PDB file of C-alpha atoms in Angstrom:
ATOM      1  CA  MET A 141     105.584 110.693 115.884  1.00  0.00           C
ATOM      2  CA  THR A 142     102.722 110.866 113.404  1.00  0.00           C
ATOM      3  CA  PRO A 143     102.469 107.611 111.391  1.00  0.00           C
ATOM      4  CA  LEU A 144     103.110 108.018 107.687  1.00  0.00           C
ATOM      5  CA  LEU A 145     100.077 105.835 106.886  1.00  0.00           C
ATOM      6  CA  MET A 146      97.164 104.857 109.097  1.00  0.00           C
ATOM      7  CA  THR A 147      93.893 103.115 108.278  1.00  0.00           C
ATOM      8  CA  ARG A 148      90.989 102.656 110.666  1.00  0.00           C
ATOM      9  CA  GLY A 149      88.096 100.274 110.049  1.00  0.00           C
ATOM     10  CA  LEU A 150      89.017 100.108 106.371  1.00  0.00           C
ATOM     11  CA  SER A 151      86.647  97.835 104.441  1.00  0.00           C
ATOM     12  CA  ARG A 152      85.744  97.074 100.859  1.00  0.00           C
ATOM     13  CA  ASP A 153      82.823  95.005  99.641  1.00  0.00           C
ATOM     14  CA  PHE A 154      82.406  93.523  96.177  1.00  0.00           C
ATOM     15  CA  GLY A 155      78.786  92.452  96.003  1.00  0.00           C
ATOM     16  CA  GLY A 156      78.351  89.971  98.840  1.00  0.00           C
ATOM     17  CA  LEU A 157      82.108  89.508  99.365  1.00  0.00           C
ATOM     18  CA  ARG A 158      84.003  91.581 101.926  1.00  0.00           C
ATOM     19  CA  ALA A 159      87.517  91.616 100.458  1.00  0.00           C
ATOM     20  CA  VAL A 160      88.937  93.939 103.149  1.00  0.00           C
ATOM     21  CA  ASP A 161      87.267  93.735 106.540  1.00  0.00           C
ATOM     22  CA  GLY A 162      87.749  96.461 109.143  1.00  0.00           C
ATOM     23  CA  VAL A 163      91.540  96.798 108.821  1.00  0.00           C
ATOM     24  CA  ASP A 164      93.397  98.963 111.355  1.00  0.00           C
ATOM     25  CA  PHE A 165      96.925  99.417 109.985  1.00  0.00           C
ATOM     26  CA  THR A 166      99.787 101.726 110.940  1.00  0.00           C
ATOM     27  CA  LEU A 167     103.012 102.298 109.016  1.00  0.00           C
ATOM     28  CA  ASN A 168     105.781 104.561 110.313  1.00  0.00           C
ATOM     29  CA  GLN A 169     108.191 106.706 108.331  1.00  0.00           C
ATOM     30  CA  GLY A 170     111.303 104.822 107.193  1.00  0.00           C
ATOM     31  CA  GLU A 171     109.955 101.278 107.570  1.00  0.00           C
ATOM     32  CA  ILE A 172     110.281  98.376 105.184  1.00  0.00           C
ATOM     33  CA  ARG A 173     107.015  96.534 105.912  1.00  0.00           C
ATOM     34  CA  ALA A 174     106.018  93.266 104.256  1.00  0.00           C
ATOM     35  CA  LEU A 175     102.359  92.383 103.690  1.00  0.00           C
ATOM     36  CA  ILE A 176     101.853  88.641 103.273  1.00  0.00           C
ATOM     37  CA  GLY A 177      99.027  86.132 103.222  1.00  0.00           C
ATOM     38  CA  PRO A 178      97.446  83.441 101.067  1.00  0.00           C
ATOM     39  CA  ASN A 179      95.943  84.240  97.674  1.00  0.00           C
ATOM     40  CA  GLY A 180      92.608  85.982  98.146  1.00  0.00           C
ATOM     41  CA  ALA A 181      93.572  87.379 101.572  1.00  0.00           C
ATOM     42  CA  GLY A 182      92.808  90.956 100.455  1.00  0.00           C
ATOM     43  CA  LYS A 183      96.364  92.282 100.166  1.00  0.00           C
ATOM     44  CA  THR A 184      96.110  93.847  96.708  1.00  0.00           C
ATOM     45  CA  THR A 185      92.633  95.217  97.454  1.00  0.00           C
ATOM     46  CA  PHE A 186      94.012  96.805 100.634  1.00  0.00           C
ATOM     47  CA  VAL A 187      96.864  98.611  98.868  1.00  0.00           C
ATOM     48  CA  SER A 188      94.500  99.584  96.029  1.00  0.00           C
ATOM     49  CA  LEU A 189      92.402 101.342  98.682  1.00  0.00           C
ATOM     50  CA  VAL A 190      95.510 103.063 100.063  1.00  0.00           C
ATOM     51  CA  CYS A 191      96.611 104.398  96.669  1.00  0.00           C
ATOM     52  CA  GLY A 192      93.095 105.392  95.584  1.00  0.00           C
ATOM     53  CA  ARG A 193      92.544 102.960  92.721  1.00  0.00           C
ATOM     54  CA  ILE A 194      89.310 101.866  94.409  1.00  0.00           C
ATOM     55  CA  ALA A 195      87.134 103.550  97.035  1.00  0.00           C
ATOM     56  CA  PRO A 196      86.442 102.039 100.468  1.00  0.00           C
ATOM     57  CA  SER A 197      83.006 100.849 101.534  1.00  0.00           C
ATOM     58  CA  ALA A 198      83.807 101.993 105.081  1.00  0.00           C
ATOM     59  CA  GLY A 199      86.675 103.322 107.176  1.00  0.00           C
ATOM     60  CA  THR A 200      89.335 106.016 106.868  1.00  0.00           C
ATOM     61  CA  ILE A 201      92.851 106.450 105.451  1.00  0.00           C
ATOM     62  CA  ALA A 202      95.308 109.052 106.751  1.00  0.00           C
ATOM     63  CA  PHE A 203      98.649 109.895 105.139  1.00  0.00           C
ATOM     64  CA  ASN A 204     101.164 111.970 107.076  1.00  0.00           C
ATOM     65  CA  GLY A 205      98.377 113.055 109.433  1.00  0.00           C
ATOM     66  CA  SER A 206      95.908 114.179 106.720  1.00  0.00           C
ATOM     67  CA  ASP A 207      92.682 112.365 105.800  1.00  0.00           C
ATOM     68  CA  ILE A 208      92.996 111.144 102.199  1.00  0.00           C
ATOM     69  CA  THR A 209      90.026 108.741 102.243  1.00  0.00           C
ATOM     70  CA  ARG A 210      88.215 110.562  99.431  1.00  0.00           C
ATOM     71  CA  LEU A 211      91.189 111.915  97.492  1.00  0.00           C
ATOM     72  CA  PRO A 212      91.523 110.665  93.888  1.00  0.00           C
ATOM     73  CA  ALA A 213      94.555 108.565  92.987  1.00  0.00           C
ATOM     74  CA  HIS A 214      96.420 111.334  91.117  1.00  0.00           C
ATOM     75  CA  ARG A 215      96.254 113.601  94.183  1.00  0.00           C
ATOM     76  CA  ARG A 216      97.708 110.809  96.308  1.00  0.00           C
ATOM     77  CA  VAL A 217     100.593 110.451  93.846  1.00  0.00           C
ATOM     78  CA  ARG A 218     101.350 114.157  94.331  1.00  0.00           C
ATOM     79  CA  LEU A 219     101.382 113.645  98.082  1.00  0.00           C
ATOM     80  CA  GLY A 220     104.011 110.944  97.638  1.00  0.00           C
ATOM     81  CA  ILE A 221     102.252 107.563  97.275  1.00  0.00           C
ATOM     82  CA  ALA A 222     103.567 105.438  94.391  1.00  0.00           C
ATOM     83  CA  TYR A 223     102.219 101.953  93.656  1.00  0.00           C
ATOM     84  CA  THR A 224     103.718  99.404  91.263  1.00  0.00           C
ATOM     85  CA  PHE A 225     101.096  97.043  89.974  1.00  0.00           C
ATOM     86  CA  GLN A 226     100.963  93.274  90.327  1.00  0.00           C
ATOM     87  CA  ILE A 227     100.434  93.100  86.563  1.00  0.00           C
ATOM     88  CA  THR A 228     103.097  95.102  84.758  1.00  0.00           C
ATOM     89  CA  SER A 229     101.805  98.514  83.665  1.00  0.00           C
ATOM     90  CA  ILE A 230     104.287 100.102  81.274  1.00  0.00           C
ATOM     91  CA  PHE A 231     104.067 101.799  77.890  1.00  0.00           C
ATOM     92  CA  ALA A 232     105.220  98.814  75.844  1.00  0.00           C
ATOM     93  CA  ASN A 233     105.798 100.713  72.577  1.00  0.00           C
ATOM     94  CA  LEU A 234     107.866 103.494  74.161  1.00  0.00           C
ATOM     95  CA  PRO A 235     111.578 103.163  74.932  1.00  0.00           C
ATOM     96  CA  VAL A 236     112.573 102.472  78.518  1.00  0.00           C
ATOM     97  CA  TYR A 237     113.908 106.052  78.726  1.00  0.00           C
ATOM     98  CA  ASP A 238     110.558 107.615  77.777  1.00  0.00           C
ATOM     99  CA  ASN A 239     108.659 105.453  80.293  1.00  0.00           C
ATOM    100  CA  VAL A 240     110.740 106.991  83.077  1.00  0.00           C
ATOM    101  CA  ALA A 241     110.963 110.507  81.605  1.00  0.00           C
ATOM    102  CA  LEU A 242     107.207 111.043  81.999  1.00  0.00           C
ATOM    103  CA  PRO A 243     107.170 110.739  85.819  1.00  0.00           C
ATOM    104  CA  VAL A 244     110.533 112.551  86.128  1.00  0.00           C
ATOM    105  CA  GLN A 245     109.015 115.578  84.364  1.00  0.00           C
ATOM    106  CA  ARG A 246     106.195 115.603  86.923  1.00  0.00           C
ATOM    107  CA  THR A 247     108.630 115.949  89.825  1.00  0.00           C
ATOM    108  CA  LEU A 248     110.871 118.687  88.354  1.00  0.00           C
ATOM    109  CA  GLU A 249     110.308 122.332  89.145  1.00  0.00           C
ATOM    110  CA  ASP A 250     108.907 124.451  86.323  1.00  0.00           C
ATOM    111  CA  GLY A 251     111.481 125.816  83.943  1.00  0.00           C
ATOM    112  CA  ARG A 252     114.094 123.098  84.304  1.00  0.00           C
ATOM    113  CA  GLY A 253     115.203 121.860  80.910  1.00  0.00           C
ATOM    114  CA  GLY A 254     115.879 118.592  79.157  1.00  0.00           C
ATOM    115  CA  GLY A 255     119.260 118.187  80.816  1.00  0.00           C
ATOM    116  CA  ALA A 256     117.599 117.899  84.210  1.00  0.00           C
ATOM    117  CA  VAL A 257     115.115 115.361  82.832  1.00  0.00           C
ATOM    118  CA  ARG A 258     117.890 113.248  81.343  1.00  0.00           C
ATOM    119  CA  ALA A 259     119.912 113.348  84.553  1.00  0.00           C
ATOM    120  CA  GLY A 260     116.859 112.295  86.565  1.00  0.00           C
ATOM    121  CA  VAL A 261     115.982 109.457  84.189  1.00  0.00           C
ATOM    122  CA  MET A 262     119.495 108.041  84.025  1.00  0.00           C
ATOM    123  CA  GLU A 263     119.918 108.228  87.811  1.00  0.00           C
ATOM    124  CA  VAL A 264     116.803 106.098  88.292  1.00  0.00           C
ATOM    125  CA  LEU A 265     117.726 103.650  85.519  1.00  0.00           C
ATOM    126  CA  GLU A 266     121.206 103.222  87.044  1.00  0.00           C
ATOM    127  CA  LYS A 267     119.587 102.381  90.391  1.00  0.00           C
ATOM    128  CA  VAL A 268     117.476  99.580  88.954  1.00  0.00           C
ATOM    129  CA  GLY A 269     120.153  98.305  86.555  1.00  0.00           C
ATOM    130  CA  LEU A 270     118.464  99.280  83.290  1.00  0.00           C
ATOM    131  CA  ALA A 271     120.682 102.158  82.130  1.00  0.00           C
ATOM    132  CA  ASP A 272     122.097 100.065  79.290  1.00  0.00           C
ATOM    133  CA  ARG A 273     118.571  99.374  78.032  1.00  0.00           C
ATOM    134  CA  ALA A 274     117.388 102.993  77.915  1.00  0.00           C
ATOM    135  CA  ALA A 275     116.727 102.880  74.156  1.00  0.00           C
ATOM    136  CA  THR A 276     115.007  99.470  74.183  1.00  0.00           C
ATOM    137  CA  PRO A 277     111.227  99.431  73.620  1.00  0.00           C
ATOM    138  CA  ALA A 278     109.776  98.496  77.010  1.00  0.00           C
ATOM    139  CA  GLY A 279     107.680  95.692  75.546  1.00  0.00           C
ATOM    140  CA  GLN A 280     110.839  93.934  74.356  1.00  0.00           C
ATOM    141  CA  LEU A 281     112.272  93.634  77.874  1.00  0.00           C
ATOM    142  CA  ALA A 282     112.163  90.273  79.634  1.00  0.00           C
ATOM    143  CA  TYR A 283     109.317  90.086  82.155  1.00  0.00           C
ATOM    144  CA  GLY A 284     111.639  90.482  85.147  1.00  0.00           C
ATOM    145  CA  HIS A 285     113.177  93.592  83.605  1.00  0.00           C
ATOM    146  CA  GLN A 286     109.700  94.998  82.969  1.00  0.00           C
ATOM    147  CA  ARG A 287     109.094  94.683  86.719  1.00  0.00           C
ATOM    148  CA  LEU A 288     112.324  96.600  87.365  1.00  0.00           C
ATOM    149  CA  LEU A 289     111.192  99.277  84.901  1.00  0.00           C
ATOM    150  CA  GLU A 290     107.955  99.562  86.808  1.00  0.00           C
ATOM    151  CA  MET A 291     109.985 100.131  89.988  1.00  0.00           C
ATOM    152  CA  ALA A 292     111.960 102.807  88.141  1.00  0.00           C
ATOM    153  CA  ILE A 293     108.719 104.565  87.177  1.00  0.00           C
ATOM    154  CA  GLY A 294     107.657 104.498  90.826  1.00  0.00           C
ATOM    155  CA  LEU A 295     111.038 105.797  92.006  1.00  0.00           C
ATOM    156  CA  ALA A 296     110.988 108.598  89.441  1.00  0.00           C
ATOM    157  CA  LEU A 297     107.992 110.055  91.277  1.00  0.00           C
ATOM    158  CA  LYS A 298     110.261 110.540  94.339  1.00  0.00           C
ATOM    159  CA  PRO A 299     107.665 108.921  96.620  1.00  0.00           C
ATOM    160  CA  ARG A 300     107.443 109.125 100.383  1.00  0.00           C
ATOM    161  CA  LEU A 301     105.707 105.724 100.290  1.00  0.00           C
ATOM    162  CA  LEU A 302     106.566 103.139  97.624  1.00  0.00           C
ATOM    163  CA  ILE A 303     104.143 100.191  97.436  1.00  0.00           C
ATOM    164  CA  LEU A 304     105.509  97.142  95.606  1.00  0.00           C
ATOM    165  CA  ASP A 305     103.069  94.384  94.636  1.00  0.00           C
ATOM    166  CA  GLU A 306     104.818  91.035  93.995  1.00  0.00           C
ATOM    167  CA  PRO A 307     107.958  92.749  92.664  1.00  0.00           C
ATOM    168  CA  THR A 308     110.168  89.626  92.542  1.00  0.00           C
ATOM    169  CA  GLN A 309     107.717  87.639  90.417  1.00  0.00           C
ATOM    170  CA  GLY A 310     109.591  86.688  87.244  1.00  0.00           C
ATOM    171  CA  LEU A 311     113.043  87.630  88.577  1.00  0.00           C
ATOM    172  CA  ALA A 312     115.915  85.160  88.457  1.00  0.00           C
ATOM    173  CA  ASP A 313     117.777  84.343  91.705  1.00  0.00           C
ATOM    174  CA  GLY A 314     120.634  86.719  90.903  1.00  0.00           C
ATOM    175  CA  GLU A 315     118.159  89.492  90.090  1.00  0.00           C
ATOM    176  CA  ILE A 316     116.410  88.909  93.415  1.00  0.00           C
ATOM    177  CA  GLU A 317     119.670  89.567  95.282  1.00  0.00           C
ATOM    178  CA  SER A 318     120.056  92.815  93.326  1.00  0.00           C
ATOM    179  CA  PHE A 319     116.428  93.675  94.106  1.00  0.00           C
ATOM    180  CA  ILE A 320     117.008  93.223  97.858  1.00  0.00           C
ATOM    181  CA  ARG A 321     119.985  95.609  97.703  1.00  0.00           C
ATOM    182  CA  LEU A 322     117.905  98.085  95.694  1.00  0.00           C
ATOM    183  CA  VAL A 323     115.037  98.134  98.210  1.00  0.00           C
ATOM    184  CA  ARG A 324     117.477  98.724 101.066  1.00  0.00           C
ATOM    185  CA  GLU A 325     118.861 101.693  99.147  1.00  0.00           C
ATOM    186  CA  ILE A 326     115.371 103.027  98.419  1.00  0.00           C
ATOM    187  CA  ALA A 327     114.490 102.754 102.113  1.00  0.00           C
ATOM    188  CA  ARG A 328     117.089 105.399 102.963  1.00  0.00           C
ATOM    189  CA  GLU A 329     114.789 107.959 101.334  1.00  0.00           C
ATOM    190  CA  ALA A 330     111.322 106.389 101.287  1.00  0.00           C
ATOM    191  CA  THR A 331     109.071 104.088 103.265  1.00  0.00           C
ATOM    192  CA  VAL A 332     108.448 100.755 101.534  1.00  0.00           C
ATOM    193  CA  LEU A 333     105.366  98.522 101.747  1.00  0.00           C
ATOM    194  CA  ILE A 334     105.898  95.268  99.871  1.00  0.00           C
ATOM    195  CA  ILE A 335     103.431  92.492  99.043  1.00  0.00           C
ATOM    196  CA  GLU A 336     105.567  89.414  98.519  1.00  0.00           C
ATOM    197  CA  HIS A 337     105.189  85.619  98.406  1.00  0.00           C
ATOM    198  CA  ASN A 338     108.926  84.889  98.409  1.00  0.00           C
ATOM    199  CA  MET A 339     109.530  84.336 102.116  1.00  0.00           C
ATOM    200  CA  LYS A 340     113.301  84.611 101.760  1.00  0.00           C
ATOM    201  CA  VAL A 341     112.826  88.148 100.457  1.00  0.00           C
ATOM    202  CA  VAL A 342     110.343  88.952 103.238  1.00  0.00           C
ATOM    203  CA  MET A 343     112.594  87.660 106.012  1.00  0.00           C
ATOM    204  CA  GLU A 344     115.678  89.444 104.654  1.00  0.00           C
ATOM    205  CA  LEU A 345     114.068  92.808 103.945  1.00  0.00           C
ATOM    206  CA  ALA A 346     111.219  93.534 106.313  1.00  0.00           C
ATOM    207  CA  GLY A 347     111.584  95.116 109.717  1.00  0.00           C
ATOM    208  CA  ARG A 348     108.006  94.110 110.459  1.00  0.00           C
ATOM    209  CA  VAL A 349     105.535  91.799 108.741  1.00  0.00           C
ATOM    210  CA  THR A 350     101.744  92.127 108.547  1.00  0.00           C
ATOM    211  CA  VAL A 351      99.811  88.940 107.745  1.00  0.00           C
ATOM    212  CA  MET A 352      96.344  89.106 106.188  1.00  0.00           C
ATOM    213  CA  GLU A 353      93.773  86.351 105.940  1.00  0.00           C
ATOM    214  CA  ALA A 354      90.184  86.622 104.690  1.00  0.00           C
ATOM    215  CA  GLY A 355      90.374  90.420 104.533  1.00  0.00           C
ATOM    216  CA  LYS A 356      91.563  90.870 108.133  1.00  0.00           C
ATOM    217  CA  ILE A 357      94.946  91.289 109.811  1.00  0.00           C
ATOM    218  CA  LEU A 358      95.817  87.923 111.319  1.00  0.00           C
ATOM    219  CA  ALA A 359      99.137  88.885 112.911  1.00  0.00           C
ATOM    220  CA  GLU A 360     101.891  91.516 112.984  1.00  0.00           C
ATOM    221  CA  GLY A 361     105.449  91.312 114.232  1.00  0.00           C
ATOM    222  CA  THR A 362     109.097  90.949 113.380  1.00  0.00           C
ATOM    223  CA  PRO A 363     110.044  88.306 110.802  1.00  0.00           C
ATOM    224  CA  ALA A 364     111.176  86.013 113.641  1.00  0.00           C
ATOM    225  CA  GLU A 365     107.880  86.463 115.523  1.00  0.00           C
ATOM    226  CA  ILE A 366     105.860  85.792 112.369  1.00  0.00           C
ATOM    227  CA  ARG A 367     107.912  82.678 111.576  1.00  0.00           C
ATOM    228  CA  GLU A 368     107.083  81.261 115.024  1.00  0.00           C
ATOM    229  CA  ASN A 369     103.412  82.300 115.058  1.00  0.00           C
ATOM    230  CA  GLN A 370     101.318  79.126 114.972  1.00  0.00           C
ATOM    231  CA  ALA A 371      98.223  80.827 113.566  1.00  0.00           C
ATOM    232  CA  VAL A 372     100.304  82.176 110.697  1.00  0.00           C
ATOM    233  CA  GLN A 373     101.887  78.787 110.101  1.00  0.00           C
ATOM    234  CA  ALA A 374      98.463  77.177 109.904  1.00  0.00           C
ATOM    235  CA  ALA A 375      97.049  79.845 107.590  1.00  0.00           C
ATOM    236  CA  TYR A 376      99.954  80.520 105.324  1.00  0.00           C
ATOM    237  CA  LEU A 377     103.575  79.671 106.010  1.00  0.00           C
ATOM    238  CA  GLY A 378     103.052  75.922 105.955  1.00  0.00           C
ATOM    239  CA  THR A 379     101.891  76.157 102.348  1.00  0.00           C
ATOM    240  CA  ALA A 380     103.954  79.165 101.210  1.00  0.00           C
ATOM    241  CA  HIS A 381     106.291  78.732  98.281  1.00  0.00           C
ATOM    242  CA  GLY A 382     109.772  80.211  98.004  1.00  0.00           C
TER     243      GLY A 382
END
């Protein structure tokens, strides 16, 4: 089976710093994969390369068997790659509804009217638990709810690959349980790659875990294998929070 996402020798330099260093990474259709590692390990730079926000210094990226290394970000979105940012990126002055309506309109076939847009928006807002806040200006939402809105915007694009960058940051414990259920539901239709520091979330959700350190992949395996890996413990898990 062709991997959904594959990188080979992927690298990115910033001046004299190599933030991502020769990463070979494979992600199969239908996975929930966690990407973990200490701050500065290169995780966000790696997924920024995958979604096209920054260009690689070396290496290749293939999505569903096609080389996308030089494709601009908006073309990757059309292919089915959606990325929610570590720092919330919403239209703060627009209502929650309008934030989601914009990407819904992009996925509808030409000629479908406002009823189809509304149905699509409300379906996504129901999924993330924000349907009752549809009329609220996005900037007035609590931070955790802004993160959920960002997930809704990603979902509205009907992605094949949904990349979540620190999605539980700012969520209360009860909201985290709801988030875990939501990701499991999303994974029925999309592949999920999640950068996460909350190890409870990682161990509950991920089928496999990739650990980065200093721009390289340090280890890969099941949550149980990663928990027992001494190199990972030394680099990260011994000092991880949550």
